[in-house]
GROMACS .gro file of C-alpha atoms in nm:
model
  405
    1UNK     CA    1   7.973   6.658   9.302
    2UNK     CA    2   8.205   6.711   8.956
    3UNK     CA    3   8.376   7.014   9.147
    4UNK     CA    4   8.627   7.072   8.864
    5UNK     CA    5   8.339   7.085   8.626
    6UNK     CA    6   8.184   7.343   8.797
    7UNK     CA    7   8.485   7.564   8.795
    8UNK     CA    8   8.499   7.537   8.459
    9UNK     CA    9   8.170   7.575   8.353
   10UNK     CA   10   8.174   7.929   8.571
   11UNK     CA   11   8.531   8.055   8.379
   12UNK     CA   12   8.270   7.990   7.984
   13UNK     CA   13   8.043   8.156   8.126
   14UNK     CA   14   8.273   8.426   8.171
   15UNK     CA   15   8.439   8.361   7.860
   16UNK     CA   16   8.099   8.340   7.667
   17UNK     CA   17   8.031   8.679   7.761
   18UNK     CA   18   8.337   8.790   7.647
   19UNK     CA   19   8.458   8.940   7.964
   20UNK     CA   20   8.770   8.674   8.052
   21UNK     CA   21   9.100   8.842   8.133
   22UNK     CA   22   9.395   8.740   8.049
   23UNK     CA   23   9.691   8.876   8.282
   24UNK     CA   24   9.968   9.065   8.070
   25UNK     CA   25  10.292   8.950   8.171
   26UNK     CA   26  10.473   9.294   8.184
   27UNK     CA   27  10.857   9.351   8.271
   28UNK     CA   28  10.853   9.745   8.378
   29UNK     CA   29  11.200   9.970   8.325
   30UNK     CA   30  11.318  10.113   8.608
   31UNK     CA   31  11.363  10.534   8.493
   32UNK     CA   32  11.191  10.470   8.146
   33UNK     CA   33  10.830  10.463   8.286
   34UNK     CA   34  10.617  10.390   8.078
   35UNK     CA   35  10.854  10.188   7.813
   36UNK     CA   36  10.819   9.833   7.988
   37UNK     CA   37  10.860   9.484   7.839
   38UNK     CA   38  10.566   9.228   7.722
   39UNK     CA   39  10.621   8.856   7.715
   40UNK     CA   40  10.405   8.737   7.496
   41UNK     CA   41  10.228   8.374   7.409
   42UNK     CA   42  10.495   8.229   7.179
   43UNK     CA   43  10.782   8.349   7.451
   44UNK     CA   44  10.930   8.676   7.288
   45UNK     CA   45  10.986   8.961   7.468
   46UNK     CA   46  10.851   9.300   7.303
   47UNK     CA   47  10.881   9.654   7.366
   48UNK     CA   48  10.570   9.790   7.471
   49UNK     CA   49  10.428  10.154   7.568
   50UNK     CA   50  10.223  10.104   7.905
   51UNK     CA   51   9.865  10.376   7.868
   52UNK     CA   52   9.675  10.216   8.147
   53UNK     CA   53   9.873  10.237   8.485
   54UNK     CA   54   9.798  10.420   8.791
   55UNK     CA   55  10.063  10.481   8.881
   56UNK     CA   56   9.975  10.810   8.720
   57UNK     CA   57  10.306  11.039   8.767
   58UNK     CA   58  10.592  10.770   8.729
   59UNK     CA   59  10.637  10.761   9.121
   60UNK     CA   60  10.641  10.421   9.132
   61UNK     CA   61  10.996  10.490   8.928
   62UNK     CA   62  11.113  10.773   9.088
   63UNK     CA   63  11.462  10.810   9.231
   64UNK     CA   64  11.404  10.950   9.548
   65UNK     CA   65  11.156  10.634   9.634
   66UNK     CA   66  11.379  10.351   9.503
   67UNK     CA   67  11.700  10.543   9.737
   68UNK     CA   68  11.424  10.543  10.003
   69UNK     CA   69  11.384  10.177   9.994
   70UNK     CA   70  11.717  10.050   9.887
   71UNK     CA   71  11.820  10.218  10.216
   72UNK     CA   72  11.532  10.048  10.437
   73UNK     CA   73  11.562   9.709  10.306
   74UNK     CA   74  11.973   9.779  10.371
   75UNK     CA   75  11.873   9.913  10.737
   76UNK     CA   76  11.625   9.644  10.805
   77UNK     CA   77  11.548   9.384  10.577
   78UNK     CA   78  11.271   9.255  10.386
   79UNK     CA   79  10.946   9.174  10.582
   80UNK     CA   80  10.782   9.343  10.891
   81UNK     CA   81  10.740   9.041  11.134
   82UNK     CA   82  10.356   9.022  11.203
   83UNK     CA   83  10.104   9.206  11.268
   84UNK     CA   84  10.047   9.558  11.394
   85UNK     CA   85  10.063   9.456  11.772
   86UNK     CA   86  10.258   9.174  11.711
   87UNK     CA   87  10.613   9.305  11.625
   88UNK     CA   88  10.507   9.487  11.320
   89UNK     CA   89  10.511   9.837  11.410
   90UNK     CA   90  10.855   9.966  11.262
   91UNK     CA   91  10.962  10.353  11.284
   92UNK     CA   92  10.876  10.373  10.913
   93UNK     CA   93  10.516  10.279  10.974
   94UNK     CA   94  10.467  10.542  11.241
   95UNK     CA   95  10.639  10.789  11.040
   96UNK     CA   96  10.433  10.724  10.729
   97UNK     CA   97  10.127  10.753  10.928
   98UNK     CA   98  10.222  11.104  11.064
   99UNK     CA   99  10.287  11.185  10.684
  100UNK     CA  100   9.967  11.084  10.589
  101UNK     CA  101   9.808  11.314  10.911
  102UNK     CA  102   9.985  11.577  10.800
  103UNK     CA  103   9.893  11.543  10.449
  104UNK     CA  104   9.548  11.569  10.501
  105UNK     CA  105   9.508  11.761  10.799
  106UNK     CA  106   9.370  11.547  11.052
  107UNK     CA  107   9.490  11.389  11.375
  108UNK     CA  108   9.564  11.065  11.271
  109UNK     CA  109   9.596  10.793  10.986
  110UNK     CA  110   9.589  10.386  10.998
  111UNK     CA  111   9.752  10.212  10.773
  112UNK     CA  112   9.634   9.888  10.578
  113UNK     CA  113   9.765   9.636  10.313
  114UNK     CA  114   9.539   9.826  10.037
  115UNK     CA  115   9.290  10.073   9.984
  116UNK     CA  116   9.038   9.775   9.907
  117UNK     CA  117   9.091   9.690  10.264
  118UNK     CA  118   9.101   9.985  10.413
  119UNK     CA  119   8.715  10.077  10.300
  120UNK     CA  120   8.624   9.759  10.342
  121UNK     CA  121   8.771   9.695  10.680
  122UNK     CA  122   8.693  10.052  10.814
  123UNK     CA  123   8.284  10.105  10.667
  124UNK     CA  124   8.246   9.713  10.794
  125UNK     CA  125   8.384   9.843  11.165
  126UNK     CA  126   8.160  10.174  11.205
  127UNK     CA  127   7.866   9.985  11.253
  128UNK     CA  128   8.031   9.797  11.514
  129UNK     CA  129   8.127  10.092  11.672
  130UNK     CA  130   7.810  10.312  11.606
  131UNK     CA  131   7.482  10.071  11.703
  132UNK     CA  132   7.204  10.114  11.481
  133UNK     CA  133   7.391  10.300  11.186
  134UNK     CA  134   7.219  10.337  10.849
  135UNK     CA  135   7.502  10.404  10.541
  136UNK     CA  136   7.425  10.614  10.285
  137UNK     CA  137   7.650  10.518   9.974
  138UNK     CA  138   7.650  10.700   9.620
  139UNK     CA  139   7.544  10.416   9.306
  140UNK     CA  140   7.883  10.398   9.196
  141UNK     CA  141   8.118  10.354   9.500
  142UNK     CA  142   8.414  10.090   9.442
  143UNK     CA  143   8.337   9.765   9.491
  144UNK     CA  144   8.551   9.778   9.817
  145UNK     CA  145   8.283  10.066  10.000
  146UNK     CA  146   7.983   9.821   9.849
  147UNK     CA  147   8.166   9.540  10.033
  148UNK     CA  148   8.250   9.690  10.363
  149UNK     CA  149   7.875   9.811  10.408
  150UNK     CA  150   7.746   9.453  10.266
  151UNK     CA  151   7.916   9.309  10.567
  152UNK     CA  152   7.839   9.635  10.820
  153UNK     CA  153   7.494   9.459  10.804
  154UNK     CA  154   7.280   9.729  10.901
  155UNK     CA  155   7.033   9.903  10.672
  156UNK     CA  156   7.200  10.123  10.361
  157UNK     CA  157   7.040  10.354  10.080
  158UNK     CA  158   7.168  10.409   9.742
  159UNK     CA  159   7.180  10.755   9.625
  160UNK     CA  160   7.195  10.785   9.246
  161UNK     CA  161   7.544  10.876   9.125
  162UNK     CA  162   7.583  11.239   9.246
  163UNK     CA  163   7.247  11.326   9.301
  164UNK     CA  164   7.263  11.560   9.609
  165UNK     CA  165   6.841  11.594   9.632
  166UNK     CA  166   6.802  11.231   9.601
  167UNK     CA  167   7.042  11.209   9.883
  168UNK     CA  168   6.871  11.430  10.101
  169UNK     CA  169   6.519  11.258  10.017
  170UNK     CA  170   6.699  10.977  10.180
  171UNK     CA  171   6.842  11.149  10.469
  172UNK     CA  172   6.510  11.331  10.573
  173UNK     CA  173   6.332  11.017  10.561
  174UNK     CA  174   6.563  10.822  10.772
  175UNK     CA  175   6.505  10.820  11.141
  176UNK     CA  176   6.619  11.149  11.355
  177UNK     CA  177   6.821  10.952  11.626
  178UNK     CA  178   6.974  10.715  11.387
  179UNK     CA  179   7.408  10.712  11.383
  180UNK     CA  180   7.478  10.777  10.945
  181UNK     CA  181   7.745  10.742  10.750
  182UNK     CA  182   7.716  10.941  10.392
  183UNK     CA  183   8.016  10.706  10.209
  184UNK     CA  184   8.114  10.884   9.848
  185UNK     CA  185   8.479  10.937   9.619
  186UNK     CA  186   8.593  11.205   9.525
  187UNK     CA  187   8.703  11.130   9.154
  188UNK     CA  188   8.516  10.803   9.019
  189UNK     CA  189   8.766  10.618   8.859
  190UNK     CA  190   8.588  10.493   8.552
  191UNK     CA  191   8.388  10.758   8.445
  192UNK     CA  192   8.656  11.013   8.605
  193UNK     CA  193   8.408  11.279   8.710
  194UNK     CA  194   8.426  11.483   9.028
  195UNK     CA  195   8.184  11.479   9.346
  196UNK     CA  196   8.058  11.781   9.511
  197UNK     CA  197   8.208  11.741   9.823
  198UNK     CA  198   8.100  12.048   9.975
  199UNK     CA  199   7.763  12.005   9.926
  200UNK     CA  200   7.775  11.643  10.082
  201UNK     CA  201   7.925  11.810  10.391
  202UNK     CA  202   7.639  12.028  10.390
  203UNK     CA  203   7.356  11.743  10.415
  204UNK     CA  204   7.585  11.554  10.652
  205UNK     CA  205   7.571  11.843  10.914
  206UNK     CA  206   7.196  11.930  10.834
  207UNK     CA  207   7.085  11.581  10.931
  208UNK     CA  208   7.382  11.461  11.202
  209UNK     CA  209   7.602  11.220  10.984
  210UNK     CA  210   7.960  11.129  10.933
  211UNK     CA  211   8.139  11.174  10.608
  212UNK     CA  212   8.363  10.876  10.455
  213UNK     CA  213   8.577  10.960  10.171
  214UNK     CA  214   8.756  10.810   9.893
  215UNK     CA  215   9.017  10.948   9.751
  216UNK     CA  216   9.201  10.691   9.608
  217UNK     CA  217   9.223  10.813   9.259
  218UNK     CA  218   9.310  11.190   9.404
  219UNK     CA  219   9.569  11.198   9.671
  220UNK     CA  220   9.886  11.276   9.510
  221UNK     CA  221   9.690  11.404   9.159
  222UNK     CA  222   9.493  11.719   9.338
  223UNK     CA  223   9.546  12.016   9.572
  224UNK     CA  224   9.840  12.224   9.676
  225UNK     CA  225  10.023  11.954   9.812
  226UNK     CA  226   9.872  11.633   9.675
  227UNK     CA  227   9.597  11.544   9.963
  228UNK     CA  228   9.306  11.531   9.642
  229UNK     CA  229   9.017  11.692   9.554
  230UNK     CA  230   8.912  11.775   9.907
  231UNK     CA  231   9.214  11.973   9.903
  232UNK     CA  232   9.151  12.128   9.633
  233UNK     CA  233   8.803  12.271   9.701
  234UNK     CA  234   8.908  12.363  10.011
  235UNK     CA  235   8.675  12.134  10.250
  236UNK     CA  236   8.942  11.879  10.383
  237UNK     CA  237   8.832  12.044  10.784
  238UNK     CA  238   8.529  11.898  10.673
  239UNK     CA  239   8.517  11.572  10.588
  240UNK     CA  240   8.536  11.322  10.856
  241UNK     CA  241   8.688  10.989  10.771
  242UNK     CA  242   8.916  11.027  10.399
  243UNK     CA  243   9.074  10.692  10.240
  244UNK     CA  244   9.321  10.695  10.040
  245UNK     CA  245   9.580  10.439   9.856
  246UNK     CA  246  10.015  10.429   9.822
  247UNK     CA  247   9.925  10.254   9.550
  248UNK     CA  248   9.833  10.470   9.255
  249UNK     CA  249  10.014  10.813   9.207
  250UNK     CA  250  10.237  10.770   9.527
  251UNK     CA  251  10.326  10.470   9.329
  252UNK     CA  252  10.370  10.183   9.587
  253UNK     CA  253  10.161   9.964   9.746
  254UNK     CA  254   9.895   9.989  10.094
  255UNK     CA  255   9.610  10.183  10.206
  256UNK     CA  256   9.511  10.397  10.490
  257UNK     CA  257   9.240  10.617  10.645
  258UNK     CA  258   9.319  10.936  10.806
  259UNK     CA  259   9.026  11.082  11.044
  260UNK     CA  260   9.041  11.216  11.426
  261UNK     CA  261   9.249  11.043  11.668
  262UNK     CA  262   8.932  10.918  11.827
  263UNK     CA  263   8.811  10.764  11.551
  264UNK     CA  264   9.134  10.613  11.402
  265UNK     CA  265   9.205  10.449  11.800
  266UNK     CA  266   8.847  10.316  11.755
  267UNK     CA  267   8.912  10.159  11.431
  268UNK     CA  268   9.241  10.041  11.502
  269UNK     CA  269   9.119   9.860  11.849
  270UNK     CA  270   8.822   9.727  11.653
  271UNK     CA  271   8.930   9.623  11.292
  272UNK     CA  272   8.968   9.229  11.198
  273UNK     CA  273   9.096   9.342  10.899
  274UNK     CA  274   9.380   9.565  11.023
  275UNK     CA  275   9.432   9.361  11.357
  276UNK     CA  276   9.480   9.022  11.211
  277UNK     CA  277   9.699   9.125  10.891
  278UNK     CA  278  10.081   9.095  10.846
  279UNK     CA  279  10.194   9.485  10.817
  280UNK     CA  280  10.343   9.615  10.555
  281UNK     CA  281  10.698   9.543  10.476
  282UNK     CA  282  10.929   9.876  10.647
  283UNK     CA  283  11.079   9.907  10.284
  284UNK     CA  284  10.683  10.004  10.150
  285UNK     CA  285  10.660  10.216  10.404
  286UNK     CA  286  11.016  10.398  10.321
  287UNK     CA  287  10.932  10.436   9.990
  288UNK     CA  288  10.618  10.575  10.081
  289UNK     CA  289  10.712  10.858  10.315
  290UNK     CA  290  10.970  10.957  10.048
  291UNK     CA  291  10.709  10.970   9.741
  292UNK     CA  292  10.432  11.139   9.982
  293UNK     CA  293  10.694  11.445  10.081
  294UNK     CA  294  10.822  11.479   9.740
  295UNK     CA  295  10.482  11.512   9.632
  296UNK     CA  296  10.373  11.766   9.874
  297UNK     CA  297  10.672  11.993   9.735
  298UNK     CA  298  10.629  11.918   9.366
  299UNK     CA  299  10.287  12.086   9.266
  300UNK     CA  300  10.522  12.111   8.883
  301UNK     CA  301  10.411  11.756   8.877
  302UNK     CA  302  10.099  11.753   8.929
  303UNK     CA  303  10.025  12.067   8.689
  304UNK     CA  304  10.246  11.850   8.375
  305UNK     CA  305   9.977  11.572   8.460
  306UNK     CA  306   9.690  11.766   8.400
  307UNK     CA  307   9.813  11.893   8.068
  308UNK     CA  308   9.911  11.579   7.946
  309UNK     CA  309   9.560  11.463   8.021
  310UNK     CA  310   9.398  11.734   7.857
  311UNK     CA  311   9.614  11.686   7.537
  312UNK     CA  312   9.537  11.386   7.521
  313UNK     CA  313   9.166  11.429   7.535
  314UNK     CA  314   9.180  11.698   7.268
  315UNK     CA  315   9.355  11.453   7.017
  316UNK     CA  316   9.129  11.248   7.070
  317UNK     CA  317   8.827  11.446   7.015
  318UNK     CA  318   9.041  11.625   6.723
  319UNK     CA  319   9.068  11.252   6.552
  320UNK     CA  320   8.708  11.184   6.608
  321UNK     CA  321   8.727  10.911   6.864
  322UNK     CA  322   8.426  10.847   7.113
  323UNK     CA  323   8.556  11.009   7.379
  324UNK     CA  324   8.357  10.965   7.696
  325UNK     CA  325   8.313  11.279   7.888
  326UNK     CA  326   8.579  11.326   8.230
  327UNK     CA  327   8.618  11.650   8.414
  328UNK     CA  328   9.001  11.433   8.573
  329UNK     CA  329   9.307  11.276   8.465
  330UNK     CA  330   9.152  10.965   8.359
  331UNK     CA  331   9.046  10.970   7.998
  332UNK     CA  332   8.752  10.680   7.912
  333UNK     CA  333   8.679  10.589   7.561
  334UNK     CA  334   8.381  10.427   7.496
  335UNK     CA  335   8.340  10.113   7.300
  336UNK     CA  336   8.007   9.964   7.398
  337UNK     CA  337   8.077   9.620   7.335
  338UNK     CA  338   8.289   9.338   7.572
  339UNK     CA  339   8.414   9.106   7.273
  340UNK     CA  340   8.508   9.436   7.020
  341UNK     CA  341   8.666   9.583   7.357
  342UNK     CA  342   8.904   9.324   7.409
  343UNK     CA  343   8.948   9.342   7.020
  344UNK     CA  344   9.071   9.655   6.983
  345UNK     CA  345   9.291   9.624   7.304
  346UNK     CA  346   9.461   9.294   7.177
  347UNK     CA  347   9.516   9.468   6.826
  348UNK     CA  348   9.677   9.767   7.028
  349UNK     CA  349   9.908   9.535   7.208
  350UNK     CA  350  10.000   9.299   6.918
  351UNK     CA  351  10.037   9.505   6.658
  352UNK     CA  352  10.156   9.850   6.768
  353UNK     CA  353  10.287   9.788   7.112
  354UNK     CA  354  10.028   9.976   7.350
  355UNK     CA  355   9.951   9.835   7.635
  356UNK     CA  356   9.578   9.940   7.759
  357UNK     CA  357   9.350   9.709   7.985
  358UNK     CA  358   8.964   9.642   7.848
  359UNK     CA  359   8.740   9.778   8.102
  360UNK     CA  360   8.424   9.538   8.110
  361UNK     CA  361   8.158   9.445   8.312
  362UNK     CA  362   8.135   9.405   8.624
  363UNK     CA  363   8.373   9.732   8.687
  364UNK     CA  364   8.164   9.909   8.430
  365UNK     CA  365   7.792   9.850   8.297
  366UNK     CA  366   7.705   9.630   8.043
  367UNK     CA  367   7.696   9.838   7.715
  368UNK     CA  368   7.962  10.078   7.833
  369UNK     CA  369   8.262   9.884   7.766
  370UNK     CA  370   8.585  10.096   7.684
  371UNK     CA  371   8.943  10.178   7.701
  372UNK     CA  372   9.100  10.345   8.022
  373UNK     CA  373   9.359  10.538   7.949
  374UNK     CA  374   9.578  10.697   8.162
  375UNK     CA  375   9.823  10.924   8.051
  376UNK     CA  376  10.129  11.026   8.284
  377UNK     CA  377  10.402  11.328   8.288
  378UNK     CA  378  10.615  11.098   8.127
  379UNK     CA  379  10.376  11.050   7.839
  380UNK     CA  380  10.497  11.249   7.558
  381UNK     CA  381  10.375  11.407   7.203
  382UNK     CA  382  10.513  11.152   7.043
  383UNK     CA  383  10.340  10.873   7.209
  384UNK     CA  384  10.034  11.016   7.193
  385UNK     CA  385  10.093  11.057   6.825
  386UNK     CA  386  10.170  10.706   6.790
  387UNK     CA  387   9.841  10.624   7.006
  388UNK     CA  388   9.612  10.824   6.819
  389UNK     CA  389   9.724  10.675   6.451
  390UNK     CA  390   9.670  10.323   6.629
  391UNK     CA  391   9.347  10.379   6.765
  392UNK     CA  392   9.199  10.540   6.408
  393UNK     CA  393   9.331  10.228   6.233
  394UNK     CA  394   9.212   9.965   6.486
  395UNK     CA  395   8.896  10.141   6.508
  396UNK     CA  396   8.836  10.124   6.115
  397UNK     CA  397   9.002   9.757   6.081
  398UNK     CA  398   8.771   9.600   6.323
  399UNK     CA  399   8.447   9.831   6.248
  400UNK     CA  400   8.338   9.970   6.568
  401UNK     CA  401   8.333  10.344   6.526
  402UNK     CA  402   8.003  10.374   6.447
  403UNK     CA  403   7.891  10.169   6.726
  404UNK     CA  404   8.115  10.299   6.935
  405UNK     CA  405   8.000  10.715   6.867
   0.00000   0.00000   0.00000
């Protein structure tokens, strides 16, 4: 077996499809989010303009989380010491926990390494702990949900992409008796449009199944005091089981779920993937609990963030660029092609200075290939000016606009 050919015959294949990433090795400025540093190929360092984080509000810069940790990793030190129930429970992990409770009004929270884990951990343990269960899981859940009900192993439909009747088709067909889980997000990340959680609710009480949410892309962004989009509409009482991440606009790093007390015991007595994992270092955690209550208090920032996002989309559409339609923060412009994708992004980053990540396949479908942008509080006219002339002059340079429209 030529094992080292085989590796590298599967990174051309990636490469021939034009879909191989290349890691940008970024040096962010603490307070001056989103200037950050490049190093790039021949060794300089440039100034660059970061459009693609998520760490959507700057949090992951903010002064009241870096005090917050300086002060834990002062108090404590650096790592946790194992495991959950091996010497890794600190004070700051049960206090984040009861900040994450509070945040979204249930009776308890778990916490995990990241969201990936925490969906895929928590969908793969509710068929331990409910026999028989069939998931129900919208066509465009993270790859995280897809994974955690892959290894569930019991039977699963796929409901077209916010299709509520096609849904219940599903539900009605599936046996009476039957335990059901109805996984969905609340803001899909690449497409940024918005679920009709309410509705969902409805079906999952009309035909006896549990809700699982994802919020990651919401908690922090949406509602009175950051809990997401289920806040927002007013149905948080109502959803059963809601994920969520530290690591996008609470701007750390970890996941959790938050559900009834019941259920969170269940999953944290049943879990591999919580049980057998190192927990998260205590100065995370700090950091955390400081970001998630300044949040809850600060709905100024949350409002700024919206209207930078929605200035942003108008100069875009004012400039004629394909924007791709997004009722969220997160602003998608199409492309349509892997190789001009990473084109136009490399142009971007060479030339003027903007950092944005291509978004390919597999995160997005082939022929849908585009830029992500994200823009943050901290994101001002200026920038976006600067943006805007970029993208117009990259777009006519390399001869994709009318492809890309």
């Amino acid at each position: 077996m030529e094992y080292k050919a085989r590796f590298e015959a599967a990174v051309d294949q990636v490469k021939a499809e034009g879909r191989y990433r290349v890691f940008a090795d970024l040096r962010r400025q603490r307070g001056d989010f989103p200037h950050a540093t490049w190093r790039a190929p021949d060794g300089a360092d440039k100034d660059i303009i970061i459009w693609c984080s998520n760490d959507y509000l700057g949090m992951g810069q903010h002064p009241c989380v870096i005090e917050a940790m300086h002060k834990a990793i002062d108090a404590v030190g650096a790592g946790a010491g194992g495991t959950r129930n091996i010497s890794g429970t600190t004070r700051y992990h049960v206090e984040l926990e009861e900040e994450i409770s509070d945040l979204h009004g249930k009776d308890g929270a778990l916490l995990f390494t990241s969201g990936y884990i925490a969906n895929e951990a928590t969908l793969a343990t509710l068929a331990k702990i409910l026999p028989g269960c069939i998931f129900f899981s919208d066509a465009l859940n993270h790859a995280s949900m897809i994974e955690g009900i892959r290894r569930a192993g019991t039977p699963k439909h796929i409901w077209r992409h916010n299709d509520l009747e096609h849904l219940e088709e599903l539900l009605a067909a599936a046996p009476v008796d039957a335990p059901k889980v109805i996984a969905f997000e609340s803001v899909y990340s690449m497409d940024g449009d918005v679920s009709d959680i309410s509705q969902v609710c409805d079906l999952a009480k009309k035909y006896g199944a549990i809700t699982y949410l994802d919020e990651v892309h919401a908690v922090g962004l949406y509602g009175a005091r950051g809990a997401g989009i289920a806040e927002r509409d007013g149905v948080m009482d109502r959803v059963d089981i809601i994920n969520g991440t530290l690591g996008k606009a609470f701007g750390l790093m970890g996941g959790y779920v938050s559900a009834s007390a019941a259920m969170i015991d269940a999953i944290r007595s049943h879990a591999p993937g919580f049980i057998f994992t190192t927990s998260l270092a205590p100065t995370l955690a700090a950091g955390a609990i400081a970001s998630i209550r300044h949040l809850k208090q600060n709905n100024a920032l949350r409002e700024k963030h919206q209207e930078r996002a929605l200035r942003l989309k108008t100069l875009l559409r004012e400039a004629g660029l394909p924007l791709m339609p997004s009722q969220t923060h997160v602003v998608p412009l199409l492309v349509g092609d892997p190789v001009a994708c990473k084109a136009v992004t490399d142009e971007l980053l060479t030339s003027y200075g903007i950092y944005v990540q291509p978004i390919n396949y597999p995160t997005v479908p082939r022929g849908t290939e585009r830029l992500r942008l994200t823009p943050s509080p901290l994101h001002d006219d200026a920038l976006m000016a600067a943006l805007i002339d970029a993208l117009q002059v990259v777009w006519a340079r390399l001869g994709i606009a009318a492809r890309a429209a």
